[in-house]
């Protein structure tokens, strides 16, 4: 229905009156705005008018701002509808990029957690350590070894234990300046003295190229049970005592096996214990201290005991000086004069002179045959 067909088709508004009303309304609004911005000093009589104008302006502003907001929302909706395809493509690209960042963040988080566990690894008593990384893996039918990127330049020596964040991994079998060779516990050449934590029973952890090395030479009644923890015993001085190794399990062949703690994660980041012998764990200053050092600084119990100790010391010094004087006198005395032997007594029998032996150059007479009694 057209506007002219409605109830207001006969309504006529004079153009001049309409323009006049709009001009008057604009002038009134301008005056009220000027009054609202006028300083407060000296305008106490206009405060009610200003308050009324502020209330009316706030209401009208809210009413006029609502269509603007609705128009903006409608425009955004229409734009989103028409540009949904491009927006979807953009979001897909961002999702792919964020997926890569998420994977990197998870990898760094796991690596950081392993670093924290390695740094938190402590021994009792403390032993110096150096961190390294396994760079190559040597595998064979019997050999199990790794090449580490730390060597003699960091203090690594043959025989040093190697730990991961979970437990013992192996030992160093060779070291150069910047690299070293680590033999795992599963290698056939690996022999580690261990003990059962529950019973303190001793055993030998023997590698046989399987994932779980054998537990040999166990002695004692009920010395090992399934689930017992295995630690290094420290026997032989090659390993510190108490390093975690694994848990006892029953093998399919009926022998005792050890599930290694180091199998929980990949063996890539390790720490090498710079352990040579138990002598480095002891306090050398405490061992070299005098046993009676405390008595030398303590006051004597009583004067009589102090005098007796002084008398004994004086006598020992005098005896030592006298012995030294005797030694010097013996060294300074002239050597004794040799005495000629006395003449033999007449009654003493003189020895009978022995006949001189014939000269080897003189001819010897030929032996003659005995008479035979005729020709």
mmCIF file of C-alpha atoms in Angstrom:
data_model
loop_
_atom_site.group_PDB
_atom_site.id
_atom_site.type_symbol
_atom_site.label_atom_id
_atom_site.label_comp_id
_atom_site.label_asym_id
_atom_site.label_seq_id
_atom_site.Cartn_x
_atom_site.Cartn_y
_atom_site.Cartn_z
ATOM 1 C CA UNK A 1 0.000 0.000 0.000
ATOM 2 C CA UNK A 2 1.438 3.372 -0.976
ATOM 3 C CA UNK A 3 1.794 6.199 1.508
ATOM 4 C CA UNK A 4 -0.761 8.258 -0.311
ATOM 5 C CA UNK A 5 -3.372 5.532 0.132
ATOM 6 C CA UNK A 6 -3.076 5.592 3.920
ATOM 7 C CA UNK A 7 -4.972 7.623 6.568
ATOM 8 C CA UNK A 8 -2.445 10.494 6.284
ATOM 9 C CA UNK A 9 -2.980 11.132 2.582
ATOM 10 C CA UNK A 10 -4.863 14.366 3.274
ATOM 11 C CA UNK A 11 -2.352 15.622 5.912
ATOM 12 C CA UNK A 12 -0.501 18.722 4.750
ATOM 13 C CA UNK A 13 2.371 20.270 6.726
ATOM 14 C CA UNK A 14 3.446 23.799 5.794
ATOM 15 C CA UNK A 15 7.088 23.905 4.878
ATOM 16 C CA UNK A 16 7.723 27.316 6.417
ATOM 17 C CA UNK A 17 6.298 26.358 9.821
ATOM 18 C CA UNK A 18 8.315 23.135 9.793
ATOM 19 C CA UNK A 19 11.552 24.988 9.121
ATOM 20 C CA UNK A 20 10.746 27.538 11.844
ATOM 21 C CA UNK A 21 10.073 24.848 14.460
ATOM 22 C CA UNK A 22 13.350 23.088 13.613
ATOM 23 C CA UNK A 23 15.304 26.364 13.869
ATOM 24 C CA UNK A 24 13.741 27.205 17.237
ATOM 25 C CA UNK A 25 14.448 23.694 18.550
ATOM 26 C CA UNK A 26 18.060 23.952 17.399
ATOM 27 C CA UNK A 27 18.475 27.324 19.113
ATOM 28 C CA UNK A 28 17.039 25.975 22.374
ATOM 29 C CA UNK A 29 19.316 22.941 22.238
ATOM 30 C CA UNK A 30 22.342 25.160 21.574
ATOM 31 C CA UNK A 31 21.475 27.411 24.512
ATOM 32 C CA UNK A 32 21.080 24.417 26.831
ATOM 33 C CA UNK A 33 24.421 23.002 25.711
ATOM 34 C CA UNK A 34 26.121 26.336 26.387
ATOM 35 C CA UNK A 35 24.546 26.471 29.818
ATOM 36 C CA UNK A 36 25.664 22.895 30.544
ATOM 37 C CA UNK A 37 29.271 23.730 29.677
ATOM 38 C CA UNK A 38 29.275 26.978 31.650
ATOM 39 C CA UNK A 39 31.452 27.008 34.833
ATOM 40 C CA UNK A 40 29.623 26.183 38.024
ATOM 41 C CA UNK A 41 30.698 29.326 39.883
ATOM 42 C CA UNK A 42 27.892 31.858 39.970
ATOM 43 C CA UNK A 43 25.402 29.520 38.317
ATOM 44 C CA UNK A 44 23.697 27.985 41.306
ATOM 45 C CA UNK A 45 20.307 29.115 40.028
ATOM 46 C CA UNK A 46 20.776 27.084 36.828
ATOM 47 C CA UNK A 47 21.637 23.775 38.501
ATOM 48 C CA UNK A 48 18.082 22.398 38.405
ATOM 49 C CA UNK A 49 17.847 23.203 34.711
ATOM 50 C CA UNK A 50 21.212 21.611 34.033
ATOM 51 C CA UNK A 51 20.240 18.486 35.944
ATOM 52 C CA UNK A 52 17.036 18.175 33.979
ATOM 53 C CA UNK A 53 18.876 18.691 30.718
ATOM 54 C CA UNK A 54 21.470 16.023 31.650
ATOM 55 C CA UNK A 55 18.718 13.542 32.461
ATOM 56 C CA UNK A 56 16.920 14.233 29.221
ATOM 57 C CA UNK A 57 20.151 14.101 27.197
ATOM 58 C CA UNK A 58 21.139 10.775 28.742
ATOM 59 C CA UNK A 59 17.796 9.232 27.950
ATOM 60 C CA UNK A 60 17.717 10.554 24.420
ATOM 61 C CA UNK A 61 21.331 9.517 23.806
ATOM 62 C CA UNK A 62 20.555 5.958 24.872
ATOM 63 C CA UNK A 63 17.502 5.873 22.653
ATOM 64 C CA UNK A 64 19.355 7.305 19.672
ATOM 65 C CA UNK A 65 22.380 5.021 20.220
ATOM 66 C CA UNK A 66 20.288 1.842 20.173
ATOM 67 C CA UNK A 67 19.540 1.965 16.422
ATOM 68 C CA UNK A 68 23.203 2.648 15.772
ATOM 69 C CA UNK A 69 24.190 -0.460 17.722
ATOM 70 C CA UNK A 70 21.535 -2.531 16.021
ATOM 71 C CA UNK A 71 22.705 -1.339 12.630
ATOM 72 C CA UNK A 72 26.300 -2.230 13.450
ATOM 73 C CA UNK A 73 25.301 -5.688 14.608
ATOM 74 C CA UNK A 74 23.258 -6.239 11.478
ATOM 75 C CA UNK A 75 26.135 -5.117 9.280
ATOM 76 C CA UNK A 76 28.523 -7.473 11.084
ATOM 77 C CA UNK A 77 26.068 -10.337 10.699
ATOM 78 C CA UNK A 78 25.656 -9.714 6.993
ATOM 79 C CA UNK A 79 29.406 -9.365 6.500
ATOM 80 C CA UNK A 80 30.015 -12.593 8.413
ATOM 81 C CA UNK A 81 27.428 -14.375 6.307
ATOM 82 C CA UNK A 82 28.859 -13.188 3.006
ATOM 83 C CA UNK A 83 32.517 -13.611 4.058
ATOM 84 C CA UNK A 84 32.106 -16.959 5.857
ATOM 85 C CA UNK A 85 34.129 -18.844 3.249
ATOM 86 C CA UNK A 86 37.154 -16.573 3.488
ATOM 87 C CA UNK A 87 36.894 -16.530 7.275
ATOM 88 C CA UNK A 88 36.785 -20.309 7.332
ATOM 89 C CA UNK A 89 39.928 -20.515 5.217
ATOM 90 C CA UNK A 90 41.722 -18.075 7.466
ATOM 91 C CA UNK A 91 40.753 -20.009 10.560
ATOM 92 C CA UNK A 92 41.965 -23.244 8.978
ATOM 93 C CA UNK A 93 45.360 -21.712 8.273
ATOM 94 C CA UNK A 94 45.618 -20.457 11.843
ATOM 95 C CA UNK A 95 44.611 -23.895 13.143
ATOM 96 C CA UNK A 96 47.413 -25.552 11.183
ATOM 97 C CA UNK A 97 49.947 -23.050 12.497
ATOM 98 C CA UNK A 98 48.696 -23.408 16.062
ATOM 99 C CA UNK A 99 48.852 -27.204 15.800
ATOM 100 C CA UNK A 100 52.552 -27.003 14.978
ATOM 101 C CA UNK A 101 53.099 -24.635 17.890
ATOM 102 C CA UNK A 102 51.148 -26.959 20.155
ATOM 103 C CA UNK A 103 53.336 -29.932 19.193
ATOM 104 C CA UNK A 104 56.480 -27.895 19.809
ATOM 105 C CA UNK A 105 55.143 -26.741 23.168
ATOM 106 C CA UNK A 106 54.332 -30.298 24.257
ATOM 107 C CA UNK A 107 57.781 -31.531 23.188
ATOM 108 C CA UNK A 108 59.484 -28.700 25.075
ATOM 109 C CA UNK A 109 57.312 -29.384 28.100
ATOM 110 C CA UNK A 110 58.320 -33.055 28.164
ATOM 111 C CA UNK A 111 61.961 -32.160 27.619
ATOM 112 C CA UNK A 112 61.837 -29.600 30.406
ATOM 113 C CA UNK A 113 60.292 -32.150 32.743
ATOM 114 C CA UNK A 114 63.088 -34.626 31.980
ATOM 115 C CA UNK A 115 65.696 -31.931 32.522
ATOM 116 C CA UNK A 116 64.168 -31.124 35.889
ATOM 117 C CA UNK A 117 64.251 -34.783 36.880
ATOM 118 C CA UNK A 118 67.874 -35.085 35.791
ATOM 119 C CA UNK A 119 68.848 -31.952 37.678
ATOM 120 C CA UNK A 120 67.002 -33.198 40.748
ATOM 121 C CA UNK A 121 68.898 -36.497 40.695
ATOM 122 C CA UNK A 122 71.073 -36.667 43.813
ATOM 123 C CA UNK A 123 73.224 -39.340 45.412
ATOM 124 C CA UNK A 124 74.057 -39.918 49.050
ATOM 125 C CA UNK A 125 76.803 -38.930 49.657
ATOM 126 C CA UNK A 126 76.911 -36.372 46.830
ATOM 127 C CA UNK A 127 78.960 -37.335 43.757
ATOM 128 C CA UNK A 128 79.994 -34.962 40.977
ATOM 129 C CA UNK A 129 78.035 -35.456 37.724
ATOM 130 C CA UNK A 130 78.086 -34.262 34.131
ATOM 131 C CA UNK A 131 75.130 -34.288 31.732
ATOM 132 C CA UNK A 132 75.275 -35.712 28.212
ATOM 133 C CA UNK A 133 73.218 -37.026 25.355
ATOM 134 C CA UNK A 134 73.227 -40.362 23.546
ATOM 135 C CA UNK A 135 73.910 -39.575 19.884
ATOM 136 C CA UNK A 136 74.189 -43.056 18.347
ATOM 137 C CA UNK A 137 72.892 -46.514 19.191
ATOM 138 C CA UNK A 138 75.024 -49.600 18.512
ATOM 139 C CA UNK A 139 72.921 -52.756 18.333
ATOM 140 C CA UNK A 140 73.777 -56.322 17.518
ATOM 141 C CA UNK A 141 72.783 -59.848 18.464
ATOM 142 C CA UNK A 142 74.509 -59.426 21.851
ATOM 143 C CA UNK A 143 75.911 -55.877 22.068
ATOM 144 C CA UNK A 144 73.965 -53.028 23.646
ATOM 145 C CA UNK A 145 75.887 -49.756 23.803
ATOM 146 C CA UNK A 146 75.498 -46.032 23.165
ATOM 147 C CA UNK A 147 77.855 -43.215 22.165
ATOM 148 C CA UNK A 148 77.677 -40.114 24.393
ATOM 149 C CA UNK A 149 78.697 -36.557 23.521
ATOM 150 C CA UNK A 150 80.759 -36.109 26.724
ATOM 151 C CA UNK A 151 84.245 -37.455 27.261
ATOM 152 C CA UNK A 152 87.509 -37.079 29.134
ATOM 153 C CA UNK A 153 87.405 -33.295 28.734
ATOM 154 C CA UNK A 154 84.456 -33.274 31.166
ATOM 155 C CA UNK A 155 86.127 -35.687 33.598
ATOM 156 C CA UNK A 156 84.545 -38.891 32.273
ATOM 157 C CA UNK A 157 86.619 -42.019 32.935
ATOM 158 C CA UNK A 158 86.266 -45.719 32.180
ATOM 159 C CA UNK A 159 83.983 -47.396 34.710
ATOM 160 C CA UNK A 160 81.879 -44.325 35.585
ATOM 161 C CA UNK A 161 78.191 -45.150 36.218
ATOM 162 C CA UNK A 162 75.584 -43.627 33.881
ATOM 163 C CA UNK A 163 72.100 -42.664 35.107
ATOM 164 C CA UNK A 164 68.894 -41.525 33.470
ATOM 165 C CA UNK A 165 66.142 -39.648 35.261
ATOM 166 C CA UNK A 166 64.685 -43.009 36.408
ATOM 167 C CA UNK A 167 67.714 -45.080 37.407
ATOM 168 C CA UNK A 168 70.963 -46.778 36.425
ATOM 169 C CA UNK A 169 71.535 -47.226 32.685
ATOM 170 C CA UNK A 170 75.034 -48.639 32.357
ATOM 171 C CA UNK A 171 78.710 -47.756 32.720
ATOM 172 C CA UNK A 172 81.439 -46.122 30.638
ATOM 173 C CA UNK A 173 83.605 -48.620 28.742
ATOM 174 C CA UNK A 174 85.758 -46.148 26.800
ATOM 175 C CA UNK A 175 86.370 -42.392 26.719
ATOM 176 C CA UNK A 176 88.049 -39.960 24.347
ATOM 177 C CA UNK A 177 88.386 -36.202 24.530
ATOM 178 C CA UNK A 178 84.827 -35.271 23.580
ATOM 179 C CA UNK A 179 82.958 -38.618 23.387
ATOM 180 C CA UNK A 180 82.568 -41.791 25.414
ATOM 181 C CA UNK A 181 81.132 -45.283 24.945
ATOM 182 C CA UNK A 182 78.430 -46.497 27.336
ATOM 183 C CA UNK A 183 77.678 -50.190 27.814
ATOM 184 C CA UNK A 184 74.060 -50.772 28.829
ATOM 185 C CA UNK A 185 72.993 -53.107 31.620
ATOM 186 C CA UNK A 186 71.490 -55.448 29.018
ATOM 187 C CA UNK A 187 74.826 -56.013 27.217
ATOM 188 C CA UNK A 188 76.305 -59.511 27.535
ATOM 189 C CA UNK A 189 79.504 -57.984 28.929
ATOM 190 C CA UNK A 190 77.673 -56.198 31.752
ATOM 191 C CA UNK A 191 78.166 -57.488 35.308
ATOM 192 C CA UNK A 192 76.892 -55.271 38.125
ATOM 193 C CA UNK A 193 76.938 -56.142 41.867
ATOM 194 C CA UNK A 194 73.500 -55.405 43.275
ATOM 195 C CA UNK A 195 71.451 -56.038 46.402
ATOM 196 C CA UNK A 196 67.819 -56.589 47.292
ATOM 197 C CA UNK A 197 66.494 -53.618 49.233
ATOM 198 C CA UNK A 198 64.119 -55.683 51.392
ATOM 199 C CA UNK A 199 66.578 -58.337 52.619
ATOM 200 C CA UNK A 200 69.961 -56.734 51.822
ATOM 201 C CA UNK A 201 70.851 -59.943 49.956
ATOM 202 C CA UNK A 202 73.696 -59.688 47.464
ATOM 203 C CA UNK A 203 73.464 -60.785 43.822
ATOM 204 C CA UNK A 204 74.988 -60.167 40.405
ATOM 205 C CA UNK A 205 73.032 -58.453 37.628
ATOM 206 C CA UNK A 206 74.060 -60.186 34.403
ATOM 207 C CA UNK A 207 73.141 -58.891 30.965
ATOM 208 C CA UNK A 208 72.143 -61.381 28.253
ATOM 209 C CA UNK A 209 71.009 -59.032 25.426
ATOM 210 C CA UNK A 210 67.372 -59.185 26.576
ATOM 211 C CA UNK A 211 65.292 -56.308 27.920
ATOM 212 C CA UNK A 212 65.445 -57.716 31.466
ATOM 213 C CA UNK A 213 68.872 -58.889 32.714
ATOM 214 C CA UNK A 214 69.227 -61.919 34.981
ATOM 215 C CA UNK A 215 69.720 -61.899 38.739
ATOM 216 C CA UNK A 216 72.423 -64.497 39.467
ATOM 217 C CA UNK A 217 74.191 -65.844 42.553
ATOM 218 C CA UNK A 218 71.371 -65.099 44.971
ATOM 219 C CA UNK A 219 71.942 -66.660 48.392
ATOM 220 C CA UNK A 220 69.630 -67.085 51.338
ATOM 221 C CA UNK A 221 66.175 -68.442 52.117
ATOM 222 C CA UNK A 222 63.408 -66.221 50.736
ATOM 223 C CA UNK A 223 66.032 -63.635 49.774
ATOM 224 C CA UNK A 224 64.175 -62.459 46.656
ATOM 225 C CA UNK A 225 60.487 -61.985 45.970
ATOM 226 C CA UNK A 226 58.667 -60.690 42.972
ATOM 227 C CA UNK A 227 58.353 -56.924 43.195
ATOM 228 C CA UNK A 228 61.459 -56.340 45.327
ATOM 229 C CA UNK A 229 63.504 -53.273 44.467
ATOM 230 C CA UNK A 230 67.066 -53.800 43.272
ATOM 231 C CA UNK A 231 69.815 -51.292 44.130
ATOM 232 C CA UNK A 232 73.543 -51.181 43.548
ATOM 233 C CA UNK A 233 75.418 -52.722 46.478
ATOM 234 C CA UNK A 234 78.722 -50.873 46.081
ATOM 235 C CA UNK A 235 80.701 -54.121 46.368
ATOM 236 C CA UNK A 236 84.032 -53.924 44.595
ATOM 237 C CA UNK A 237 84.109 -50.124 44.688
ATOM 238 C CA UNK A 238 82.961 -49.688 41.085
ATOM 239 C CA UNK A 239 79.540 -48.162 41.855
ATOM 240 C CA UNK A 240 78.189 -46.107 44.734
ATOM 241 C CA UNK A 241 75.761 -47.877 47.013
ATOM 242 C CA UNK A 242 72.022 -47.327 46.612
ATOM 243 C CA UNK A 243 71.577 -46.394 42.950
ATOM 244 C CA UNK A 244 68.112 -47.550 41.740
ATOM 245 C CA UNK A 245 68.239 -50.347 39.148
ATOM 246 C CA UNK A 246 64.812 -51.988 38.778
ATOM 247 C CA UNK A 247 62.173 -54.364 40.115
ATOM 248 C CA UNK A 248 62.404 -58.165 40.421
ATOM 249 C CA UNK A 249 60.169 -60.251 38.169
ATOM 250 C CA UNK A 250 59.890 -63.958 37.353
ATOM 251 C CA UNK A 251 61.112 -64.881 33.886
ATOM 252 C CA UNK A 252 59.466 -67.346 31.530
ATOM 253 C CA UNK A 253 62.408 -69.701 32.087
ATOM 254 C CA UNK A 254 61.892 -69.635 35.859
ATOM 255 C CA UNK A 255 64.910 -67.434 36.602
ATOM 256 C CA UNK A 256 64.802 -64.135 38.440
ATOM 257 C CA UNK A 257 64.816 -61.127 36.143
ATOM 258 C CA UNK A 258 64.979 -57.377 36.743
ATOM 259 C CA UNK A 259 62.708 -54.909 34.989
ATOM 260 C CA UNK A 260 64.925 -51.876 34.586
ATOM 261 C CA UNK A 261 63.728 -48.438 35.591
ATOM 262 C CA UNK A 262 65.606 -46.999 32.609
ATOM 263 C CA UNK A 263 63.173 -48.730 30.195
ATOM 264 C CA UNK A 264 60.378 -46.330 31.107
ATOM 265 C CA UNK A 265 61.586 -43.717 28.619
ATOM 266 C CA UNK A 266 64.030 -43.462 25.748
ATOM 267 C CA UNK A 267 67.683 -43.348 26.778
ATOM 268 C CA UNK A 268 68.777 -40.084 25.215
ATOM 269 C CA UNK A 269 69.580 -37.649 28.044
ATOM 270 C CA UNK A 270 71.802 -39.086 30.780
ATOM 271 C CA UNK A 271 74.106 -38.031 33.609
ATOM 272 C CA UNK A 272 77.538 -39.561 34.142
ATOM 273 C CA UNK A 273 78.692 -39.966 37.744
ATOM 274 C CA UNK A 274 82.350 -38.978 38.013
ATOM 275 C CA UNK A 275 82.944 -41.780 40.508
ATOM 276 C CA UNK A 276 86.334 -43.501 40.801
ATOM 277 C CA UNK A 277 86.407 -45.088 44.265
ATOM 278 C CA UNK A 278 85.047 -44.582 47.741
ATOM 279 C CA UNK A 279 88.113 -42.547 48.717
ATOM 280 C CA UNK A 280 86.707 -39.502 46.940
ATOM 281 C CA UNK A 281 83.571 -39.640 49.108
ATOM 282 C CA UNK A 282 85.479 -39.326 52.379
ATOM 283 C CA UNK A 283 86.575 -36.081 54.015
ATOM 284 C CA UNK A 284 90.352 -36.205 53.684
ATOM 285 C CA UNK A 285 90.870 -33.404 56.223
ATOM 286 C CA UNK A 286 88.894 -35.312 58.822
ATOM 287 C CA UNK A 287 90.821 -38.514 58.091
ATOM 288 C CA UNK A 288 94.207 -36.783 58.323
ATOM 289 C CA UNK A 289 93.436 -34.973 61.572
ATOM 290 C CA UNK A 290 95.430 -35.965 64.637
ATOM 291 C CA UNK A 291 93.515 -38.405 66.862
ATOM 292 C CA UNK A 292 94.480 -36.520 70.041
ATOM 293 C CA UNK A 293 94.182 -33.015 68.651
ATOM 294 C CA UNK A 294 91.478 -32.203 71.155
ATOM 295 C CA UNK A 295 93.620 -33.326 74.090
ATOM 296 C CA UNK A 296 96.482 -31.028 73.144
ATOM 297 C CA UNK A 297 94.339 -27.941 73.534
ATOM 298 C CA UNK A 298 92.471 -29.082 76.637
ATOM 299 C CA UNK A 299 93.790 -27.885 80.048
ATOM 300 C CA UNK A 300 95.437 -30.509 82.310
ATOM 301 C CA UNK A 301 93.105 -32.171 84.826
ATOM 302 C CA UNK A 302 95.299 -31.257 87.848
ATOM 303 C CA UNK A 303 98.832 -29.967 88.587
ATOM 304 C CA UNK A 304 100.092 -33.341 89.855
ATOM 305 C CA UNK A 305 99.201 -35.133 86.610
ATOM 306 C CA UNK A 306 100.745 -32.327 84.579
ATOM 307 C CA UNK A 307 103.993 -32.592 86.610
ATOM 308 C CA UNK A 308 104.078 -36.385 86.126
ATOM 309 C CA UNK A 309 103.612 -35.987 82.364
ATOM 310 C CA UNK A 310 106.386 -33.383 82.276
ATOM 311 C CA UNK A 311 108.716 -35.652 84.311
ATOM 312 C CA UNK A 312 108.137 -38.569 81.919
ATOM 313 C CA UNK A 313 108.795 -36.326 78.936
ATOM 314 C CA UNK A 314 112.028 -35.037 80.529
ATOM 315 C CA UNK A 315 113.271 -38.565 81.237
ATOM 316 C CA UNK A 316 112.528 -39.675 77.695
ATOM 317 C CA UNK A 317 114.392 -36.676 76.314
ATOM 318 C CA UNK A 318 117.406 -37.345 78.588
ATOM 319 C CA UNK A 319 117.477 -41.031 77.600
ATOM 320 C CA UNK A 320 117.323 -40.139 73.940
ATOM 321 C CA UNK A 321 120.158 -37.601 74.355
ATOM 322 C CA UNK A 322 122.336 -40.155 76.189
ATOM 323 C CA UNK A 323 121.779 -42.738 73.464
ATOM 324 C CA UNK A 324 122.718 -40.177 70.844
ATOM 325 C CA UNK A 325 125.943 -39.342 72.770
ATOM 326 C CA UNK A 326 126.917 -43.005 72.937
ATOM 327 C CA UNK A 327 126.379 -43.406 69.215
ATOM 328 C CA UNK A 328 128.524 -40.354 68.464
ATOM 329 C CA UNK A 329 131.296 -41.585 70.822
ATOM 330 C CA UNK A 330 131.292 -45.002 69.165
ATOM 331 C CA UNK A 331 131.570 -43.447 65.747
ATOM 332 C CA UNK A 332 134.449 -41.150 66.841
ATOM 333 C CA UNK A 333 136.628 -43.956 68.480
ATOM 334 C CA UNK A 334 139.747 -45.161 66.425
ATOM 335 C CA UNK A 335 139.542 -48.609 64.869
ATOM 336 C CA UNK A 336 141.264 -51.471 66.847
ATOM 337 C CA UNK A 337 144.931 -52.451 65.922
ATOM 338 C CA UNK A 338 145.185 -56.003 64.501
ATOM 339 C CA UNK A 339 147.240 -58.412 66.748
ATOM 340 C CA UNK A 340 149.741 -60.962 65.225
ATOM 341 C CA UNK A 341 148.935 -64.614 65.924
ATOM 342 C CA UNK A 342 151.058 -66.327 68.673
ATOM 343 C CA UNK A 343 153.731 -69.024 67.816
ATOM 344 C CA UNK A 344 152.601 -72.601 67.919
ATOM 345 C CA UNK A 345 153.537 -74.722 70.971
ATOM 346 C CA UNK A 346 156.408 -77.257 70.627
ATOM 347 C CA UNK A 347 154.244 -80.165 71.487
ATOM 348 C CA UNK A 348 151.863 -79.230 68.728
ATOM 349 C CA UNK A 349 152.347 -81.633 65.816
ATOM 350 C CA UNK A 350 153.599 -79.981 62.643
ATOM 351 C CA UNK A 351 151.618 -80.779 59.587
ATOM 352 C CA UNK A 352 153.252 -83.301 57.258
ATOM 353 C CA UNK A 353 154.196 -81.716 53.987
ATOM 354 C CA UNK A 354 152.299 -83.124 51.066
ATOM 355 C CA UNK A 355 154.290 -84.309 48.047
ATOM 356 C CA UNK A 356 154.354 -81.925 45.160
ATOM 357 C CA UNK A 357 152.123 -82.798 42.291
ATOM 358 C CA UNK A 358 153.928 -83.777 39.093
ATOM 359 C CA UNK A 359 154.166 -81.092 36.489
ATOM 360 C CA UNK A 360 151.716 -81.528 33.666
ATOM 361 C CA UNK A 361 154.542 -80.897 31.194
ATOM 362 C CA UNK A 362 156.732 -83.810 32.443
ATOM 363 C CA UNK A 363 156.271 -87.088 30.487
ATOM 364 C CA UNK A 364 154.623 -89.867 32.374
ATOM 365 C CA UNK A 365 156.137 -93.445 32.215
ATOM 366 C CA UNK A 366 154.108 -95.872 30.173
ATOM 367 C CA UNK A 367 152.455 -98.646 32.184
ATOM 368 C CA UNK A 368 154.151 -102.046 31.945
ATOM 369 C CA UNK A 369 152.259 -105.237 31.613
ATOM 370 C CA UNK A 370 152.609 -107.747 34.486
ATOM 371 C CA UNK A 371 154.790 -110.798 33.989
ATOM 372 C CA UNK A 372 152.826 -113.542 32.404
ATOM 373 C CA UNK A 373 155.387 -116.369 33.181
ATOM 374 C CA UNK A 374 157.009 -116.764 29.689
ATOM 375 C CA UNK A 375 156.394 -115.968 26.150
#
